[in-house]
Coordinates of C-alpha atoms in Angstrom, one line a residue:
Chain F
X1 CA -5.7 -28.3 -2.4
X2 CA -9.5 -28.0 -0.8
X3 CA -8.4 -28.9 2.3
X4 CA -5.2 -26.8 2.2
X5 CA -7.5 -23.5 1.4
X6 CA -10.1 -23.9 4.0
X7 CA -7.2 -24.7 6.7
X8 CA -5.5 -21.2 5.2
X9 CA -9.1 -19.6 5.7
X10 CA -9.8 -21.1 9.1
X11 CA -6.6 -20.4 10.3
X12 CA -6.7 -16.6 9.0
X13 CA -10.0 -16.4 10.9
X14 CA -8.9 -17.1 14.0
X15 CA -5.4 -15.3 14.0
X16 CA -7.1 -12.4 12.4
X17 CA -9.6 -12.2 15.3
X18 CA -7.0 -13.1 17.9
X19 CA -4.7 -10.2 16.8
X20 CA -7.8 -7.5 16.9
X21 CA -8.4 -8.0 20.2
X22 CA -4.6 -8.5 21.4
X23 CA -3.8 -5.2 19.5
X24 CA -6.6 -3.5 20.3
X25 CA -6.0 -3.6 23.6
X26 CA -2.1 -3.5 23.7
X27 CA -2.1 -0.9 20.6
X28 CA -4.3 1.8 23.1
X29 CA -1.5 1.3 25.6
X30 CA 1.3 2.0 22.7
X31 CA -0.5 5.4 22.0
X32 CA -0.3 6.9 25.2
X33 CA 3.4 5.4 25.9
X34 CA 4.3 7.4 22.4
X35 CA 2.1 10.6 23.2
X36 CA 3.6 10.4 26.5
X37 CA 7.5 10.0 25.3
X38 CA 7.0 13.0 23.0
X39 CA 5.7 15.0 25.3
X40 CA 8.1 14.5 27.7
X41 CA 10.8 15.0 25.3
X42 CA 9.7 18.5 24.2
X43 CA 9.4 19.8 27.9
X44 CA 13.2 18.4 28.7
X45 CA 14.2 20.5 25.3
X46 CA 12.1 23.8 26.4
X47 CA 14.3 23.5 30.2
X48 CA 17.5 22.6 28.4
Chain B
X1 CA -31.8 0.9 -3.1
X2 CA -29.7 -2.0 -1.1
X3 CA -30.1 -2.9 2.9
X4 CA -28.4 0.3 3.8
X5 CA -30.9 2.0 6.2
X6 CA -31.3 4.6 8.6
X7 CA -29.4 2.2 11.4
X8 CA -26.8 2.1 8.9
X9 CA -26.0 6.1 8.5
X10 CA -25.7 6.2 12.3
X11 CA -23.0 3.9 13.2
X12 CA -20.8 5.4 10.0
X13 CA -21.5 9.0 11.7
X14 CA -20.3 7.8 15.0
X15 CA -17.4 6.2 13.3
X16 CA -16.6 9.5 11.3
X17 CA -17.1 11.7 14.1
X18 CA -14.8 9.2 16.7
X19 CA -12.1 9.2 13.6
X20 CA -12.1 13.3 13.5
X21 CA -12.2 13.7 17.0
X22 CA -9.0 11.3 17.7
X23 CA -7.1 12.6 14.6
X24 CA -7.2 16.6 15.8
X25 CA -6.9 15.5 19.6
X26 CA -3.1 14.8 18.8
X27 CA -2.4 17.4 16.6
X28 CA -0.8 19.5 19.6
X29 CA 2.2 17.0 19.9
X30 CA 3.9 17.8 16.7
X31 CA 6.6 20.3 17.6
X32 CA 9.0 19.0 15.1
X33 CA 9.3 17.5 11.7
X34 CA 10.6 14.3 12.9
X35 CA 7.4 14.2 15.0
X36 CA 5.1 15.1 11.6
X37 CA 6.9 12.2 8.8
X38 CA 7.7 10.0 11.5
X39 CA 6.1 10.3 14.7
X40 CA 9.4 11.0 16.8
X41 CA 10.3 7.6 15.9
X42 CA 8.1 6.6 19.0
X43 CA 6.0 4.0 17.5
X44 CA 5.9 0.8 19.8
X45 CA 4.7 -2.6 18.2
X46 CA 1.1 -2.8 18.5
X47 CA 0.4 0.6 17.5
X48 CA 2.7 -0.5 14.5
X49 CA 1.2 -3.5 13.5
X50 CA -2.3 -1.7 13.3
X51 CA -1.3 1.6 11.3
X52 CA 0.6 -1.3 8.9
X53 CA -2.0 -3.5 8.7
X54 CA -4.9 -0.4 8.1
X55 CA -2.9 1.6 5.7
X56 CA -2.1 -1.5 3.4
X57 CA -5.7 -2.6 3.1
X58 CA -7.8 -0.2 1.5
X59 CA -11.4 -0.3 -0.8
X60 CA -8.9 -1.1 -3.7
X61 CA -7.3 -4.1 -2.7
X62 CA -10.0 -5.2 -1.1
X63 CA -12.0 -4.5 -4.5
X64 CA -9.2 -6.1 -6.7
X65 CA -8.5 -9.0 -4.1
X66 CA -12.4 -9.7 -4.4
X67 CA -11.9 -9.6 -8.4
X68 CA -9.4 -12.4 -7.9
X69 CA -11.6 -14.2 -6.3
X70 CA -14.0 -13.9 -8.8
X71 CA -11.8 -14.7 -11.7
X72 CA -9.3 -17.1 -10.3
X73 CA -10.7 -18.5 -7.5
X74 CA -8.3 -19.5 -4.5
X75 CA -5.3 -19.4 -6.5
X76 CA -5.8 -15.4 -6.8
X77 CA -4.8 -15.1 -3.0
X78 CA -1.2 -16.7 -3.8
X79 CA -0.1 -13.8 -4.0
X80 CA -0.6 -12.5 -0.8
X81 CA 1.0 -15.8 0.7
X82 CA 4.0 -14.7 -1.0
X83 CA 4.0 -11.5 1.2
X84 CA 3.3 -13.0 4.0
X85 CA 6.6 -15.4 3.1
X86 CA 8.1 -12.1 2.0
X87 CA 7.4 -10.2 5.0
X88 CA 8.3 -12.7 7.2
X89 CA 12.0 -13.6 5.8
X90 CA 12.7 -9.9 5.7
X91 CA 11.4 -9.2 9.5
X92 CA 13.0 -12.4 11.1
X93 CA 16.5 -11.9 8.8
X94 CA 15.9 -7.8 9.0
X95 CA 17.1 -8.0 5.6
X96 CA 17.4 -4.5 4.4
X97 CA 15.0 -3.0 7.0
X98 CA 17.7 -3.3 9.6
X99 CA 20.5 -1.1 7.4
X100 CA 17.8 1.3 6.5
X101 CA 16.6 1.9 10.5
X102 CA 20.2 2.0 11.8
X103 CA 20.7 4.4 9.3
X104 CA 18.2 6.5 11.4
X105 CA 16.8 8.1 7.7
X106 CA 13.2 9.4 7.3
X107 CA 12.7 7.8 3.6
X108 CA 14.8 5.4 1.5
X109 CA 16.3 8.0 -0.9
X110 CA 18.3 9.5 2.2
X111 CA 20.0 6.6 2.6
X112 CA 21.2 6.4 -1.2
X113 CA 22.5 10.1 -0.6
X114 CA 25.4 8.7 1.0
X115 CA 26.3 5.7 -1.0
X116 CA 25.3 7.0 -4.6
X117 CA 25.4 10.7 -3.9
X118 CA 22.6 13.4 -4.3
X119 CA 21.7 13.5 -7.9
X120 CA 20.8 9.9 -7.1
X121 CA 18.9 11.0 -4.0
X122 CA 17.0 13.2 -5.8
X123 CA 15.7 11.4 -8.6
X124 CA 15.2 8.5 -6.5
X125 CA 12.7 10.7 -4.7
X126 CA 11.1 12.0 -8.1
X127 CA 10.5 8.2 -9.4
X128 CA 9.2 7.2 -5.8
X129 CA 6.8 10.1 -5.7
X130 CA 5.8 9.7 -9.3
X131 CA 4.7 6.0 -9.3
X132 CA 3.2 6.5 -5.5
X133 CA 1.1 9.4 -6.2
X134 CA 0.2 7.8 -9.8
X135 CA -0.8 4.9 -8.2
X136 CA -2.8 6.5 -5.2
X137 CA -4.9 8.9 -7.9
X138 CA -7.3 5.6 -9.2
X139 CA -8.0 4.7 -4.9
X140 CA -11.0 7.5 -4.4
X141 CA -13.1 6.9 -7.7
X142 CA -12.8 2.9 -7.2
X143 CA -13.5 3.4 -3.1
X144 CA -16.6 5.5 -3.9
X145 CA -17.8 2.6 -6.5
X146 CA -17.9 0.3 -4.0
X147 CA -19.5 2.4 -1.3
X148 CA -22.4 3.7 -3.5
X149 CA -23.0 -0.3 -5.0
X150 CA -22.9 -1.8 -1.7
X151 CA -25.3 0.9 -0.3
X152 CA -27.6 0.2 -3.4
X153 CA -26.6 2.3 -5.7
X154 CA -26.1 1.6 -9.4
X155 CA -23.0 2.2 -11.2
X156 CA -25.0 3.1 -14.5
X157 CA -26.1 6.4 -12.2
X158 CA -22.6 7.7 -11.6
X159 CA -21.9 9.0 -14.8
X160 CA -25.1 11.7 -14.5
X161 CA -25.2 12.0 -11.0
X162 CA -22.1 13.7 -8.7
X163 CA -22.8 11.8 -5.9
X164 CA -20.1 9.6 -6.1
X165 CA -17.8 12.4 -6.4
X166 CA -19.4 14.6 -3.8
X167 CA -19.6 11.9 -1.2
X168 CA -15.5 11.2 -1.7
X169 CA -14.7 14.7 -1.6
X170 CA -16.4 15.2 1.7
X171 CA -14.4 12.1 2.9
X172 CA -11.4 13.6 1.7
X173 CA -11.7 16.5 3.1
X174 CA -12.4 15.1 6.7
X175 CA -8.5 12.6 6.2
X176 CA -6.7 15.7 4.9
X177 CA -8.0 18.2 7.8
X178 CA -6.4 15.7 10.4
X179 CA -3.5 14.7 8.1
X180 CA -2.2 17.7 7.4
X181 CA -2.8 18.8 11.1
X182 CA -1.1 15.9 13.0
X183 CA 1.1 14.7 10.5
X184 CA 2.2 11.0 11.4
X185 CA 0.8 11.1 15.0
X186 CA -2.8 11.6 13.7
X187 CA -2.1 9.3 10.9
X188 CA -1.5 6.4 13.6
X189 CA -3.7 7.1 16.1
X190 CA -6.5 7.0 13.5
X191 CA -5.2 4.1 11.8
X192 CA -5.4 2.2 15.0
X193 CA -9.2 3.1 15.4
X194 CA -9.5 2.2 11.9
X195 CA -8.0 -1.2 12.6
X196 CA -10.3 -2.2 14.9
X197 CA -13.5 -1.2 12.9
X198 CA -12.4 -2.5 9.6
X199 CA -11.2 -6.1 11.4
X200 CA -14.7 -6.3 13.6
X201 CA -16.4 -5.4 9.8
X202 CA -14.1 -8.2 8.1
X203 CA -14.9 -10.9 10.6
X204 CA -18.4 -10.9 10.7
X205 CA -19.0 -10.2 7.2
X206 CA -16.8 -13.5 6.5
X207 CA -18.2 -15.1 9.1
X208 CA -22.2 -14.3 8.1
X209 CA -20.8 -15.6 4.4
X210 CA -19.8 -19.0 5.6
X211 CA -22.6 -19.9 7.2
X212 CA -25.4 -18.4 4.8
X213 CA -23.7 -19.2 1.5
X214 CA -21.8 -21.9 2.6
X215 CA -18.2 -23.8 2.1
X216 CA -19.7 -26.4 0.3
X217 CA -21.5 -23.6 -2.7
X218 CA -18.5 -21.4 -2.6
X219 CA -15.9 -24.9 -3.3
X220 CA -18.7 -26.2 -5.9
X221 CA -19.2 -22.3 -7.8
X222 CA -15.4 -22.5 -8.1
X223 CA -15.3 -26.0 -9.5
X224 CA -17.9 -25.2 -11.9
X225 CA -16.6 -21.9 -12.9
X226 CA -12.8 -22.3 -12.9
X227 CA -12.3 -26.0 -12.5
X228 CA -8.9 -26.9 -11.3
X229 CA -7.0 -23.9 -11.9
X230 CA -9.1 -22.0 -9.2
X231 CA -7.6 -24.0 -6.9
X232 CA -3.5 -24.4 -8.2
X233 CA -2.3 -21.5 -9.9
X234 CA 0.6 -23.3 -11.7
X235 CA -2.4 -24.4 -13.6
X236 CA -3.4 -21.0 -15.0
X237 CA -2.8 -20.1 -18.1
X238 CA 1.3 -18.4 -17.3
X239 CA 1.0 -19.2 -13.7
X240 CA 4.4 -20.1 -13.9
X241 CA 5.1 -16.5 -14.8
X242 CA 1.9 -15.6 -12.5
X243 CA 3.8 -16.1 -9.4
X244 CA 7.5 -15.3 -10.1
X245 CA 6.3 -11.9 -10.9
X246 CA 4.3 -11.8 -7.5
X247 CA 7.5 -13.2 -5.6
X248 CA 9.4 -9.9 -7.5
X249 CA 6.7 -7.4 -6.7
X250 CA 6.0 -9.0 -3.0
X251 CA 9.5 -8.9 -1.8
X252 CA 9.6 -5.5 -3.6
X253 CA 6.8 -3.9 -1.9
X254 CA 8.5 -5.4 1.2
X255 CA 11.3 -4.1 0.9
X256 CA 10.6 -0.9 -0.2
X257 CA 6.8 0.6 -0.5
X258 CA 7.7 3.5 1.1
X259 CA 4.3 3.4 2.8
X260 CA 5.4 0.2 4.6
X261 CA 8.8 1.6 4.9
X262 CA 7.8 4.3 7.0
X263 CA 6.3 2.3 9.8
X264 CA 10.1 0.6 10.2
X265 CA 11.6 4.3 10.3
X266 CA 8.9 5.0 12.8
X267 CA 9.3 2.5 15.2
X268 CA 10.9 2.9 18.4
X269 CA 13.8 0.5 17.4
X270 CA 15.1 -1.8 14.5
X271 CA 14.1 -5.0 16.8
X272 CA 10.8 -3.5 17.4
X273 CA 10.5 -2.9 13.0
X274 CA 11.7 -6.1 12.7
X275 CA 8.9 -7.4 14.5
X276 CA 5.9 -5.1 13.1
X277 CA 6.8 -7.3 10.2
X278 CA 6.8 -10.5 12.0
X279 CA 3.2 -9.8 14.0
X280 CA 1.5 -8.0 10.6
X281 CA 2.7 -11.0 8.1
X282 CA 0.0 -13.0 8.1
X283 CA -2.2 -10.1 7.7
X284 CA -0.8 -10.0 4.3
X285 CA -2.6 -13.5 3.5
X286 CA -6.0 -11.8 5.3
X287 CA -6.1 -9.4 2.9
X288 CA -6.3 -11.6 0.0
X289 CA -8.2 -14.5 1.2
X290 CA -11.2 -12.5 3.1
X291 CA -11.9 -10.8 0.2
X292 CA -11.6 -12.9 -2.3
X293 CA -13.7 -15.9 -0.6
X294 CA -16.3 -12.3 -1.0
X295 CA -15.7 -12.6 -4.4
X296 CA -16.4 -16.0 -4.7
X297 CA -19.4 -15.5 -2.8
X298 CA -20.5 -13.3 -5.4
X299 CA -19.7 -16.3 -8.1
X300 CA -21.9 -18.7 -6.0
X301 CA -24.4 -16.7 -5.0
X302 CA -25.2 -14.2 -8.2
X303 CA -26.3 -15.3 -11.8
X304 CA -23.9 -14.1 -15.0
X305 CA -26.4 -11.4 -15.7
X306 CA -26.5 -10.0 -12.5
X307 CA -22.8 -10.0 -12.6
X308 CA -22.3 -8.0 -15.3
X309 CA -19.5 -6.5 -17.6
X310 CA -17.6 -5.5 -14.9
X311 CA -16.5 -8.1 -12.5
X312 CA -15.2 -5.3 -9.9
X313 CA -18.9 -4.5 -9.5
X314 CA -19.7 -7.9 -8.4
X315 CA -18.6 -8.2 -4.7
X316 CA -19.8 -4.7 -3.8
X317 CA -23.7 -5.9 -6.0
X318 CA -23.7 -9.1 -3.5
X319 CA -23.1 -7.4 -0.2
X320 CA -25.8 -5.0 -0.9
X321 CA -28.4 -7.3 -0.9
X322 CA -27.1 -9.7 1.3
X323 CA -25.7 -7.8 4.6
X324 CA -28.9 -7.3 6.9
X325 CA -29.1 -3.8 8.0
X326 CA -26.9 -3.0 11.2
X327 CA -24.4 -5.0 10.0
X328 CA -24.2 -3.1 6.4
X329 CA -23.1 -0.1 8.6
X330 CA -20.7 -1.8 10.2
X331 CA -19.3 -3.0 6.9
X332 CA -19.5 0.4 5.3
X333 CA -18.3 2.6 8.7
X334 CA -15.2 -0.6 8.3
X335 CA -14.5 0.2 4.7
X336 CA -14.4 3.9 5.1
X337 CA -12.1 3.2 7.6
X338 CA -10.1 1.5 5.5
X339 CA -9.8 3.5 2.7
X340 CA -9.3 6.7 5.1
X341 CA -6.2 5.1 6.8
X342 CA -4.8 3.9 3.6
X343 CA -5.6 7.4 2.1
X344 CA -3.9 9.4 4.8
X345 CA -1.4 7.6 5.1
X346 CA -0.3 7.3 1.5
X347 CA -0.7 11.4 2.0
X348 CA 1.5 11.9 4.6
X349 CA 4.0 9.2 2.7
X350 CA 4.4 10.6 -0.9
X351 CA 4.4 14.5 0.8
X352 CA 7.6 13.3 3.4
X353 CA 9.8 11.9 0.3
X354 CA 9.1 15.5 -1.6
X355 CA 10.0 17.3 1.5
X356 CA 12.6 15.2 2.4
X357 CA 14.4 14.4 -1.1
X358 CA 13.0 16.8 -3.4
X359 CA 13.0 19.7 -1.5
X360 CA 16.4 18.2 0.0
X361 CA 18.5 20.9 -2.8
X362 CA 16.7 23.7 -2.0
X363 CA 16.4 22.6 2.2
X364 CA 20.1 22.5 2.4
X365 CA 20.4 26.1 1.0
X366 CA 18.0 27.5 3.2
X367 CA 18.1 25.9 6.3
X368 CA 14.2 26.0 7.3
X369 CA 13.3 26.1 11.0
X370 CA 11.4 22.9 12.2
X371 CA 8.2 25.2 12.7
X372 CA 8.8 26.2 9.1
X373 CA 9.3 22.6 8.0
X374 CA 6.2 20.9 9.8
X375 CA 4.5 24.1 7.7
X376 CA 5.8 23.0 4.5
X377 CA 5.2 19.4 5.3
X378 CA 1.4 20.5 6.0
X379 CA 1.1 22.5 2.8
X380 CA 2.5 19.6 0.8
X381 CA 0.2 16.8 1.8
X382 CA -2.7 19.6 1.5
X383 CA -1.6 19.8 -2.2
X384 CA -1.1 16.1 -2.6
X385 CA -4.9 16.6 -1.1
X386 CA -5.9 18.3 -4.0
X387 CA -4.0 16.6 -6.8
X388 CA -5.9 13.6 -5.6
X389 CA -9.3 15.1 -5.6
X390 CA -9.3 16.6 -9.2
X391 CA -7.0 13.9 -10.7
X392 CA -8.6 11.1 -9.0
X393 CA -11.9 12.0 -8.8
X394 CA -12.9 14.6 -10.7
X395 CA -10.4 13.9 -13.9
X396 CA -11.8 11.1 -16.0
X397 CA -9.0 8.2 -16.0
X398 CA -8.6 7.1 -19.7
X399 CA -6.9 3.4 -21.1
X400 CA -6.7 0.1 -18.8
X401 CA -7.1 0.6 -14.9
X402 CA -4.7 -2.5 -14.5
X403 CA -1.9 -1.6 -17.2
X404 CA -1.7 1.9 -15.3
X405 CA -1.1 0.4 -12.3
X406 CA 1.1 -2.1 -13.6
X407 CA 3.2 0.2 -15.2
X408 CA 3.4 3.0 -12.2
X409 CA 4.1 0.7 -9.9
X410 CA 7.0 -1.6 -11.4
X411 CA 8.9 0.9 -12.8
X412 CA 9.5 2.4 -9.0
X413 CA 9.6 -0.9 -7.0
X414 CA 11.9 -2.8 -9.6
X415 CA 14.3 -0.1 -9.5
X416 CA 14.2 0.9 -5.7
X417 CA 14.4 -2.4 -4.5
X418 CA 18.1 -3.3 -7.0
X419 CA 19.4 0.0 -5.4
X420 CA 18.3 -1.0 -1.3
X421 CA 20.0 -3.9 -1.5
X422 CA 23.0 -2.6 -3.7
X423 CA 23.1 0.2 -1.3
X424 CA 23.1 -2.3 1.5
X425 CA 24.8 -5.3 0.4
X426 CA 27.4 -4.3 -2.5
X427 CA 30.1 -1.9 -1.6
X428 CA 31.2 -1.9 -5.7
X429 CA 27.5 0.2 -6.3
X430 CA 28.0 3.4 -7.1
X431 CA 26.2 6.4 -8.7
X432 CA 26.5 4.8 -12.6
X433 CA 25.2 1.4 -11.8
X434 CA 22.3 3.6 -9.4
X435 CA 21.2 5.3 -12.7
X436 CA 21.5 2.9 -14.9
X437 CA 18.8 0.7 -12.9
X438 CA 16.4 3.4 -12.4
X439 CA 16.7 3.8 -16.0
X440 CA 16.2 0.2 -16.9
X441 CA 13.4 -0.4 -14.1
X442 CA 11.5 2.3 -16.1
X443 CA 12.0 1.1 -19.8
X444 CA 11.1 -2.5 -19.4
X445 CA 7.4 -1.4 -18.3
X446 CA 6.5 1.6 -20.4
X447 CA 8.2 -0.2 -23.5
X448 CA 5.6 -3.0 -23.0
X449 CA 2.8 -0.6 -22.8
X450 CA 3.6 1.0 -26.2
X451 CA 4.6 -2.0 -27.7
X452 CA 1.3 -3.5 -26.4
X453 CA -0.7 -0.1 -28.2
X454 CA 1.3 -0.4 -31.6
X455 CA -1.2 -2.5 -34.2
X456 CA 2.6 -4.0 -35.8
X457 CA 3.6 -5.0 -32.3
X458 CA 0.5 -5.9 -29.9
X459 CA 0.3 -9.3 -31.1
X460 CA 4.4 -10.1 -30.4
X461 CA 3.5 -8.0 -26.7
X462 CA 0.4 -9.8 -26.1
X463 CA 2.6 -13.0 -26.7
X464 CA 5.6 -11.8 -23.9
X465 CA 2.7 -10.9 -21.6
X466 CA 2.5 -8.2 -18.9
X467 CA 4.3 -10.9 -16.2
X468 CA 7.7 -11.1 -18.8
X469 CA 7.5 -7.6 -18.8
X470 CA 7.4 -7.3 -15.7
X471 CA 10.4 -9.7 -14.6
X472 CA 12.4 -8.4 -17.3
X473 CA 11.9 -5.0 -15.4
X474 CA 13.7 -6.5 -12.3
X475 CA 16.1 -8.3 -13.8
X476 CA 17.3 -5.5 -16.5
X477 CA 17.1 -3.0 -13.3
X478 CA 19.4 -5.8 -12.1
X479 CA 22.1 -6.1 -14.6
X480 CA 22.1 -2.3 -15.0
X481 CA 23.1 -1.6 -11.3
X482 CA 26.2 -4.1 -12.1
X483 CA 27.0 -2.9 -15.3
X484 CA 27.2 0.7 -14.6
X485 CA 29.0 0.1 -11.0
X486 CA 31.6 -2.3 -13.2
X487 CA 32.3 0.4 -15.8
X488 CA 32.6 3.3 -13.4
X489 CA 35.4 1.4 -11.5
X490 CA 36.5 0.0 -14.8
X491 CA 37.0 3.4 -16.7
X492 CA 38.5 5.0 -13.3
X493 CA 41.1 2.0 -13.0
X494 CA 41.7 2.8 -16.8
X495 CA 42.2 6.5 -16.0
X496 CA 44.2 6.3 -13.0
X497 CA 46.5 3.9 -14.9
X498 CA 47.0 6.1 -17.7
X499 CA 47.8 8.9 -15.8
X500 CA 49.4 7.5 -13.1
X501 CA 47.2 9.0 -10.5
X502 CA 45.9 7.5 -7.2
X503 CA 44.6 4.0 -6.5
X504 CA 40.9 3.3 -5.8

């Protein structure tokens, strides 16, 4: 069971600090893509 | 006073000030009330697995999950592998979650409106609210607790000082002026900065604890402590109990935590959903095992007096002597971040179900403009502000921290989660059976409690135990959704025979 827990933690680590850095640079990208969409969206209401 | 120095208050103002700055910077997009409960259903996958993982990890859990630690040792992060087995079947199979975002609804009781009608809606709403807003009102004392220990505080001082409360009204105040501003938008865009800071904090916190205190101390202060069982959890006392109840409640909170509902109504797609849950599972596992290897740090680390009476207090008493200064402000500026995402999101959460479901009756009648409903949408989460600041902060909580949470929280997820998948699955549910298991999801719980306070009864409780109780809840919630759906056709068959009226 020792050996299963640190391979849990160790593996945790290292996907947990892979995904900070993948979504924190892919996430900033999904904010202005949604601020964007939304924006765009309420001007094509306002001319319709 | 702890390591927290001068160093330390700087980089949590930066972080405050970045986190107010980006919350009101997108307050100016929300046109609409889609926009303000669920961000125009815009929300792309990245951006969604941060605002899921942030808002589902705040100073609570990570307080409780280090208490596990403590207590149990490894086995006390089992349960956050079942999520993360619980998140992952129901992203890859989109069990439920894909029904509920084709549905295109902005909480779970609008779905039910259709199959179980509005009564069912309603009260679906009321039970949701209840246990959600219940549950949220103990997160600000306990998140203050462990800022003021960590920072070198002692807990003894709380009770004739108002700092605690002071400091976590300020903070607050600072989630519910952007909150009730920008609605969902503000609510993701600050989780996402809160992400980052809490996951940096995490890291190197976890990282500084394995190589000061060591795997080695940490494996042999379990093995002293707990022996065995801190290491299998079908060794516990009821750890057979232990984690069929946690495969309930996981699957549950999977399913149908409104909180982690709403990032599958907000995403741009059910395939994109389906894969917030996919990408964030392993979190789930994270959030159990980081902390609680804190908590065991604590176990190797501190001596039994230093521990104290209260094992919650014993992660938060470690960290504040061990952290060197720089990185205590790192820690603190990542657990303020954490508790202000989970906070404003469960805000914005519990206040879109009462707008949406409560209010649905009087809505309907009405017909409120969308400038008139992001209004009402901002005055509600500015109340659920306050109920949280004078009930959770201010109000002293009497009884047992655990049975209260216990007891709010199964009696809304063992219910919800029968009537999802009846609702989704079982096109004999009706409105009875609906009832019926919001009924029974309710009496299993609270009937424990009182049974449990009753001097002729405690012993016979204390003997069921609160994980029984607690799977009799979802199997009773169960039985009543198919007893009551059986009936109503039943009695209607009956009646139509009788009378020689239509077929249904």
């Amino acid at each position: 069971m020792k050996i299963f827990w640190l391979a849990t933690l160790i593996f945790c680590i290292v996907w947990y600090a892979t995904m900070t850095l993948y979504v924190g640079i892919k996430g900033l990208f999904d904010i202005f893509s949604m601020l964007n969409s939304i924006r765009n969206s309420e001007q094509n209401s306002k001319i319709s | 006073m702890g390591n927290f120095s001068l160093l330390d208050a700087g980089i949590v103002g930066i972080y405050l000030l970045l986190t107010i700055v980006a919350g009101l910077a997108v307050r100016k997009y929300v046109g609409k009330v889609e926009h303000y409960i669920v961000a125009g259903r815009e929300m792309n996958l990245y951006l969604g697995v941060a605002s899921l993982a942030a808002t589902e990890f705040g100073i609570v859990t990570c307080m409780y999950t280090a208490q596990n630690g403590l207590k149990m040792g490894f086995a006390g992060a089992v349960p956050g592998i079942l999520q993360t087995v619980a998140m992952l079947v129901v992203g890859i199979t989109g069990f439920c979650i894909k029904p509920l975002r084709d549905a295109g609804v902005m909480t779970i009781p609008e779905l039910f409106e259709n199959k179980f009608g509005s009564n069912v809606r309603w009260l679906s709403g009321v039970v949701i609210v209840l246990g959600g807003l219940l549950n949220m009102g103990v997160f600000l004392r306990t998140g203050g607790e462990f800022l003021l220990i960590t920072m070198g505080y002692n807990p003894a001082e709380f009770a004739t000082t108002y700092r605690l409360e002071i400091i976590m009204s300020i903070l607050l105040l600072i989630v519910a002026m952007y909150t009730v501003l920008g609605g969902m938008l503000s609510v993701l865009v600050t989780d996402f900065l809160q992400f980052i800071v809490m996951s940096i904090s995490m890291l190197l916190v976890t990282i500084l604890i394995l190589i000061k205190v060591g795997w080695g101390n940490i494996i042999s202060a379990v093995e002293t402590h707990l022996g065995p069982k801190g290491f299998n959890p079908f060794l516990m006392e009821r750890g057979w109990e232990f984690v069929a109840f946690n495969l309930c409640l996981q699957f549950a909170v999977v399913l149908t935590w409104q909180a982690v509902i709403q990032r599958i109504l907000s995403a741009k797609s059910t395939r994109v959903g389906k894969l917030i849950y996919v990408h964030t599972s392993f979190f789930f596992t994270a959030r159990f095992i980081i902390p609680g290897l804190w908590g065991m740090a604590a176990l190797a680390t501190l001596l039994p007096e230093q521990i104290g009476e209260n094992s919650l207090y014993a992660m938060p008493r470690f960290l504040s002597t061990f952290l060197p200064s720089g990185l205590m402000g790192i820690l603190i500026a990542g657990m303020l971040a954490a508790d202000m995402s989970t906070d404003s999101a469960y805000m914005l959460t519990w206040g879109g179900v009462i707008y949406n479901d409560i209010l649905a009756p009087i809505r309907k009648k009405h017909q409120w403009s969308e400038k008139k409903g992001v209004l009402i949408n901002r005055t509600i989460v500015a109340l659920i502000g306050l109920f949280l600041l004078f009930y959770g902060l201010w109000y002293p909580l009497k009884g047992n921290l655990w049975d209260y949470l216990g007891v709010t929280g199964t009696i809304y997820l063992s219910s919800m989660s029968v009537l999802l998948i009846a609702c989704c699955y079982w096109k004999h549910a009706n409105n009875w059976g609906a009832m019926g298991s919001i009924i029974a999801g309710a009496v299993f719980p609270i009937g424990f409690l009182i049974l449990q306070q009753l001097p002729q009864t405690a012993e016979w409780a204390q003997q069921v135990g609160p994980y029984k109780s607690g799977l009799a809840s979802y199997a009773g919630s169960a039985l009543a959704m198919i007893i009551g759906s059986l009936l109503k056709i039943a009695l209607i068959k009956d009646k139509a025979s009788t009378t020689k009226g239509p077929k249904i």
